[in-house]
Tab-separated table of C-alpha atoms and ligand atoms in Angstrom:
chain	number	residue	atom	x	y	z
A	724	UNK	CA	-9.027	4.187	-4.164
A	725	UNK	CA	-6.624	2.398	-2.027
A	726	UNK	CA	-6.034	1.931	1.493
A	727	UNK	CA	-5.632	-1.354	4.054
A	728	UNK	CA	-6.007	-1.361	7.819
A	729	UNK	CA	-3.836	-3.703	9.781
A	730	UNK	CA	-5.138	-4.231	12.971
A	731	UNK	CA	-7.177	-1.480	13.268
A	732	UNK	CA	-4.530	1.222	13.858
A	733	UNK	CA	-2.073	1.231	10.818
A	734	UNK	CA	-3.355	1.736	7.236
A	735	UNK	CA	-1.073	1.061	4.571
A	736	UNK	CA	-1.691	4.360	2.192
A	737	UNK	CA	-4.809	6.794	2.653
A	738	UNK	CA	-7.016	6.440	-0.693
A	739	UNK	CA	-10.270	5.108	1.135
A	740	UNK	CA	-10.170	5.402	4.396
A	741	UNK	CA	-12.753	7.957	4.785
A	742	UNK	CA	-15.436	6.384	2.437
A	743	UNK	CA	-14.980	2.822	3.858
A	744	UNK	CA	-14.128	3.046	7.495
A	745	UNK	CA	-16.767	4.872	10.296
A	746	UNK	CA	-15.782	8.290	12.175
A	747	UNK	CA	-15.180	5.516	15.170
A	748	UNK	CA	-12.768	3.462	12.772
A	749	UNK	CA	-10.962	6.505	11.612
A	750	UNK	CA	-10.232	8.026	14.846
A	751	UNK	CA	-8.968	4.680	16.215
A	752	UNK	CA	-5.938	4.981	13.091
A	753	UNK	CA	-2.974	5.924	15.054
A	754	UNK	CA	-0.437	5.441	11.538
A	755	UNK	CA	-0.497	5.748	7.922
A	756	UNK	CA	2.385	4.366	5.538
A	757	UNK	CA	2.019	5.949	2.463
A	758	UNK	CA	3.724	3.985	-0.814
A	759	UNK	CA	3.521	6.950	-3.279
A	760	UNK	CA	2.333	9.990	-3.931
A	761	UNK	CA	-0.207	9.274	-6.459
A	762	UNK	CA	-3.368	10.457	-6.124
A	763	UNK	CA	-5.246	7.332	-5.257
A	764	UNK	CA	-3.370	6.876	-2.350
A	765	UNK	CA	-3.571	9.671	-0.206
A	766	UNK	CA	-6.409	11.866	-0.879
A	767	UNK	CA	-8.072	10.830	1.908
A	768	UNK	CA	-5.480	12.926	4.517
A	769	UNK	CA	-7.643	15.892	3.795
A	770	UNK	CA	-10.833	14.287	4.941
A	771	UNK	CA	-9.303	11.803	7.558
A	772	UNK	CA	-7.562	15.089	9.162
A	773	UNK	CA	-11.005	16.672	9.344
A	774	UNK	CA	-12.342	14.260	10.814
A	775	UNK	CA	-9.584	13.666	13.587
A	776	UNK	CA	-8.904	17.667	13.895
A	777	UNK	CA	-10.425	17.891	17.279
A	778	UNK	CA	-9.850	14.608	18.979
A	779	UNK	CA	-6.590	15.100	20.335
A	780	UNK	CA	-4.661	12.141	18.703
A	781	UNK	CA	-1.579	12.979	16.452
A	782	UNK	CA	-1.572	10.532	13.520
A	783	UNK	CA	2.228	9.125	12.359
A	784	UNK	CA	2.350	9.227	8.359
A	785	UNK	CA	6.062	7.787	7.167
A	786	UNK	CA	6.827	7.707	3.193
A	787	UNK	CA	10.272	7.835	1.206
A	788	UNK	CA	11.442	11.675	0.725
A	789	UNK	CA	9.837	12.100	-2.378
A	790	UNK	CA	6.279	11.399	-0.772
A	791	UNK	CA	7.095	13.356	2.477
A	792	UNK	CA	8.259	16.256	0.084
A	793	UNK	CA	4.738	16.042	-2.095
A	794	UNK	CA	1.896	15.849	0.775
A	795	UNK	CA	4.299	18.866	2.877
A	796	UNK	CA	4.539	21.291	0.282
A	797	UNK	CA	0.900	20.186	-2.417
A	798	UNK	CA	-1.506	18.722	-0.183
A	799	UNK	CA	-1.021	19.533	3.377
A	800	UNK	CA	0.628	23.149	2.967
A	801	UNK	CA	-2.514	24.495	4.403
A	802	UNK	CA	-4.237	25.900	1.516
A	803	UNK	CA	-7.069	23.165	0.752
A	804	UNK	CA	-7.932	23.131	4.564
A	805	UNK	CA	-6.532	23.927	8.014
A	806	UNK	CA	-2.399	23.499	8.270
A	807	UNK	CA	-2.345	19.336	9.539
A	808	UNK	CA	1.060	19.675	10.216
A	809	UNK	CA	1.087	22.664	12.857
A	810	UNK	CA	-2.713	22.577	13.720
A	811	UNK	CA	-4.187	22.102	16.859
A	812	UNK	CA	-0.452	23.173	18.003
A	813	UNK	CA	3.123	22.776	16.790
A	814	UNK	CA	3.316	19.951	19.910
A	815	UNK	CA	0.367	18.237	18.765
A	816	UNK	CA	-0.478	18.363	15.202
A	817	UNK	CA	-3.101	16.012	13.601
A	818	UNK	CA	-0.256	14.354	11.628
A	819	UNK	CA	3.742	14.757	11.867
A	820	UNK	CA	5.382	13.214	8.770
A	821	UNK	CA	8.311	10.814	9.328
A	822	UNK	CA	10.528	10.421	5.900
A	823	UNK	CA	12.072	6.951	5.913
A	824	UNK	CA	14.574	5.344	4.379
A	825	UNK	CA	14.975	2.353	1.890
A	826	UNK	CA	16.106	-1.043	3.364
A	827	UNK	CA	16.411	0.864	6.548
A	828	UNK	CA	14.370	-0.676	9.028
A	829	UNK	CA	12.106	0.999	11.424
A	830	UNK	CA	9.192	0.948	14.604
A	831	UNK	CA	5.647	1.671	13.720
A	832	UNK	CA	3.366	0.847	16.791
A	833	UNK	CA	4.967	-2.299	18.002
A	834	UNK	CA	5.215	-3.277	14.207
A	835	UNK	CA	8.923	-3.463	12.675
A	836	UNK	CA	8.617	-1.819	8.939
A	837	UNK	CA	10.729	-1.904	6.101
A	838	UNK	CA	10.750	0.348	2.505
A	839	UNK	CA	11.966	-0.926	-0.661
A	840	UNK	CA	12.079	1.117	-3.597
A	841	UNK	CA	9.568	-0.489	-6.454
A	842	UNK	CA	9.448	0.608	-10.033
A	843	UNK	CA	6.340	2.767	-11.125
A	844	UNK	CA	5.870	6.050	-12.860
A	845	UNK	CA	6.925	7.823	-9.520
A	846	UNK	CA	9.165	7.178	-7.112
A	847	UNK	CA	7.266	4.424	-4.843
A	848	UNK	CA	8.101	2.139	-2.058
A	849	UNK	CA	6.966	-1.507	-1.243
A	850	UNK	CA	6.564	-1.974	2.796
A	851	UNK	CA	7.472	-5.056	4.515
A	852	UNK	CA	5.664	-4.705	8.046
A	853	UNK	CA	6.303	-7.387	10.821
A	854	UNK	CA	4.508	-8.341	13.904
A	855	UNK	CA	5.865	-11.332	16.297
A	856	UNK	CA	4.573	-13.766	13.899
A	857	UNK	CA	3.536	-12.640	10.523
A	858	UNK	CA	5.163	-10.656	7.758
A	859	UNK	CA	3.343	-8.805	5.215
A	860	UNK	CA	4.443	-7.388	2.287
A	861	UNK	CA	2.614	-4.557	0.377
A	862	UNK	CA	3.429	-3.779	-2.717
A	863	UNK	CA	1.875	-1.001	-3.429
A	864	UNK	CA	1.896	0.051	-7.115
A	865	UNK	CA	4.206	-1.496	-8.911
A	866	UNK	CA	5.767	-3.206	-12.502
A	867	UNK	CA	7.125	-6.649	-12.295
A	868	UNK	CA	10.909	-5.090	-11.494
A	869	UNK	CA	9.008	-5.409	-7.499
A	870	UNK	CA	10.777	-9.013	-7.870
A	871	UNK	CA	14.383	-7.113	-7.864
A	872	UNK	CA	13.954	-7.138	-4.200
A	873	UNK	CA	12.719	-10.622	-3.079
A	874	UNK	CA	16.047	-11.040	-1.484
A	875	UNK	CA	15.416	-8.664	0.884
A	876	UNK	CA	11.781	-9.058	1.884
A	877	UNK	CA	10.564	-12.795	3.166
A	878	UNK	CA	6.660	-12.373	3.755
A	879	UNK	CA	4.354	-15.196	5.060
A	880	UNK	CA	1.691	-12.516	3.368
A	881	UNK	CA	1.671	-11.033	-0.056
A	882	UNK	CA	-0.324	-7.894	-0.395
A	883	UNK	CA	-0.045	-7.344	-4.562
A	884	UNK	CA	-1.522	-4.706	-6.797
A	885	UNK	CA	-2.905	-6.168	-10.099
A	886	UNK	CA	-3.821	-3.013	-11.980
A	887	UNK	CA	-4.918	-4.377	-15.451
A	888	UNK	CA	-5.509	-7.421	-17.558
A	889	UNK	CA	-3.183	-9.456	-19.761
A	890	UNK	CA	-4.106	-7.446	-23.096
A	891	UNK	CA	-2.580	-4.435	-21.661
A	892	UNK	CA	0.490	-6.025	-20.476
A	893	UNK	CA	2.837	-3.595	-22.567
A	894	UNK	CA	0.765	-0.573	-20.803
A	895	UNK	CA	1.602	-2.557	-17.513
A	896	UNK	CA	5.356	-2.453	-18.276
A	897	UNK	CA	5.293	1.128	-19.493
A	898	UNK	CA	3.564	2.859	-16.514
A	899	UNK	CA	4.923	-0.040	-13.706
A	900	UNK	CA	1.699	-2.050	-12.729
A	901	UNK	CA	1.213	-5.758	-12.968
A	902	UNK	CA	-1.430	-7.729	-14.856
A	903	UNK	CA	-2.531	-11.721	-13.770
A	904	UNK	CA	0.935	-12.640	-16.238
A	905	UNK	CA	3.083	-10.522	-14.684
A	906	UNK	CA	1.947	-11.501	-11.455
A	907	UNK	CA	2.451	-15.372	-12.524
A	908	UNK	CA	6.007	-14.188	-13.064
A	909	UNK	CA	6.756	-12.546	-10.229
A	910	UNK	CA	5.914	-15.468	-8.086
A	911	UNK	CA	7.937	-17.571	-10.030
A	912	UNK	CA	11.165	-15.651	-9.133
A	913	UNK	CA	10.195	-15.410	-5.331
A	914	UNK	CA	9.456	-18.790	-4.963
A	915	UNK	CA	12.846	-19.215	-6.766
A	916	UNK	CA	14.052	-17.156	-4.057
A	917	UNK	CA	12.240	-18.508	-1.294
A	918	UNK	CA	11.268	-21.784	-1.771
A	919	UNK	CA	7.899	-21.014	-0.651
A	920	UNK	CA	4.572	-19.071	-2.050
A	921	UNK	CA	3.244	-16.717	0.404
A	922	UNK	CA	-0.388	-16.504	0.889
A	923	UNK	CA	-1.529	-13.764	-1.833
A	924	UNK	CA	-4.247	-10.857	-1.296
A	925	UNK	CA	-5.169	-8.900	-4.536
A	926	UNK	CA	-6.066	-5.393	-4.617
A	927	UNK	CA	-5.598	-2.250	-7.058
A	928	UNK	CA	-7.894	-3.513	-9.620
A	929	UNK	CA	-8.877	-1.066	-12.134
A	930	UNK	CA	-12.303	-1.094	-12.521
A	931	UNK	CA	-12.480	-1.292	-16.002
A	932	UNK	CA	-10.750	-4.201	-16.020
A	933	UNK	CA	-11.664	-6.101	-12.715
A	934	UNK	CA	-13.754	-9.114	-14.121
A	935	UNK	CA	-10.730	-9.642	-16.776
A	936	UNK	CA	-8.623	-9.674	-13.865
A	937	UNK	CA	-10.800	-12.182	-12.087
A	938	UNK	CA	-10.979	-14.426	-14.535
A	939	UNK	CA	-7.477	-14.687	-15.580
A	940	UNK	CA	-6.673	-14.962	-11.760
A	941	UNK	CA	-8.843	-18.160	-11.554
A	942	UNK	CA	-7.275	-19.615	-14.592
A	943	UNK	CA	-4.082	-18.714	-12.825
A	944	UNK	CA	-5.147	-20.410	-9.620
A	945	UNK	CA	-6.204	-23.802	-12.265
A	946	UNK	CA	-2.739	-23.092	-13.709
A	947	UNK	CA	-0.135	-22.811	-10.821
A	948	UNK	CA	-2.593	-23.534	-7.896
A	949	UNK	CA	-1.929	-20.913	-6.306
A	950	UNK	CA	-5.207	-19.481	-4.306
A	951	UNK	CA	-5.847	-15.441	-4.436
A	952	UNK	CA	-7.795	-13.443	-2.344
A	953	UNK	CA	-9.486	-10.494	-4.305
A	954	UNK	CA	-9.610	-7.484	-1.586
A	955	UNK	CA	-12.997	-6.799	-2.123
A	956	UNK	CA	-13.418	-3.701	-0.667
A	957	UNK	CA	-10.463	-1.987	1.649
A	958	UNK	CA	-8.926	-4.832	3.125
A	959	UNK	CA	-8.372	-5.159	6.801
A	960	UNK	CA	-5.797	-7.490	7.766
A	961	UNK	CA	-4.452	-8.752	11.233
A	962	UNK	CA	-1.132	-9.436	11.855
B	2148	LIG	ZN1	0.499	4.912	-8.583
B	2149	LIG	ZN1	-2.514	3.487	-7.509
């Protein structure tokens, strides 16, 4: 289940915020950026729009058109719970939906945000989000085509998915995740790129695989020596 909080107020896609953040946390979440529309990454609107219903605050969710199209008209049409998108009142809803474009630049509470379209089973965007001083990029799920778009993103912060281990590479290719190899690779090209290595977060592990994926990270790390941080639970991040 995925979801990150950046500074408190801006989670980067809705899979966990309810289970890993406190009724205080969630209420203080005044944007979501949602990379895709799979179910792992925005469940939690249901529960986080419960939870938010009554206090007044209208939460900003922006997504390509093929996300904003999927949460208006399967998960938020007002059949599994109240109508989010016209409840308290038409002026104040819990959430309005902003669709956004790719390589289009735009303002997200004092943070400038960037999509970029990434290849995976459904149409999904990477985010780069900017504050004065840092850049992060989040990847969210994504095959190794994510380094078609180095040139346009420069990030002192990489926020990668690793979904599976090395064995299941072919999978990897086939569905658009990464495994530790992939990963090695797509470094590679952006330091290519970039000349640099940005510092590297971790996250997306499936289960099944997660101490694979440890392990071939720290061979990785002996290998290229390159340090990862494993998200351990639903990363928050300041920018
Ligand atoms: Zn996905
Ligand atoms: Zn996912």
């Amino acid at each position: 289940m995925v979801s990150h909080l950046i500074d408190e107020v801006l989670a980067l896609d809705a899979g966990g915020l309810t289970r890993s953040l406190t009724f205080d946390e969630q209420k203080r979440i005044r944007a979501i950026i949602l990379s895709h529309r799979h179910f792992d990454h925005v469940k939690d609107l249901l529960p986080l729009g419960i939870a938010i219903r009554n206090s007044g605050v209208t939460v900003d969710i922006y997504a390509i058109q093929d996300t904003a199209d999927f949460i208006k008209s399967k998960l938020l049409d007002g059949s599994l719970f109240p109508d989010f998108l016209s409840s308290p009142s038409v002026e104040n809803p819990v959430f309005r939906v902003h669709v956004v474009e790719f390589k289009k630049e735009f303002q997200v509470l004092g943070y400038t945000a960037m999509a970029v379209p990434v290849p995976h089973a459904v149409p999904a965007a990477g985010f780069q989000i900017s504050s004065d001083d840092t850049k992060l990029f989040y990847t969210g799920d994504t095959g190794r085509g994510v380094a078609d778009i180095w040139p346009y993103v420069s990030p002192d912060v990489l926020l990668s998915e690793v979904t599976f281990g090395n064995e299941m590479e072919e999978t990897a290719d086939h569905v658009g995740h990464l495994t530790p190899a992939l990963l090695k690779e797509v470094l590679e090209k952006f330091k290519s790129q970039h000349n640099y290595t940005p510092r590297v977060i971790i996250a997306h592990m499936n289960p099944p695989w997660e101490d694979k994926i440890r392990q071939e990270l720290k061979e990785l790390t002996k290998e290229t020596g390159i340090e990862f941080q494993v998200a351990d639970a639903d990363t928050v991040i300041d920018l």
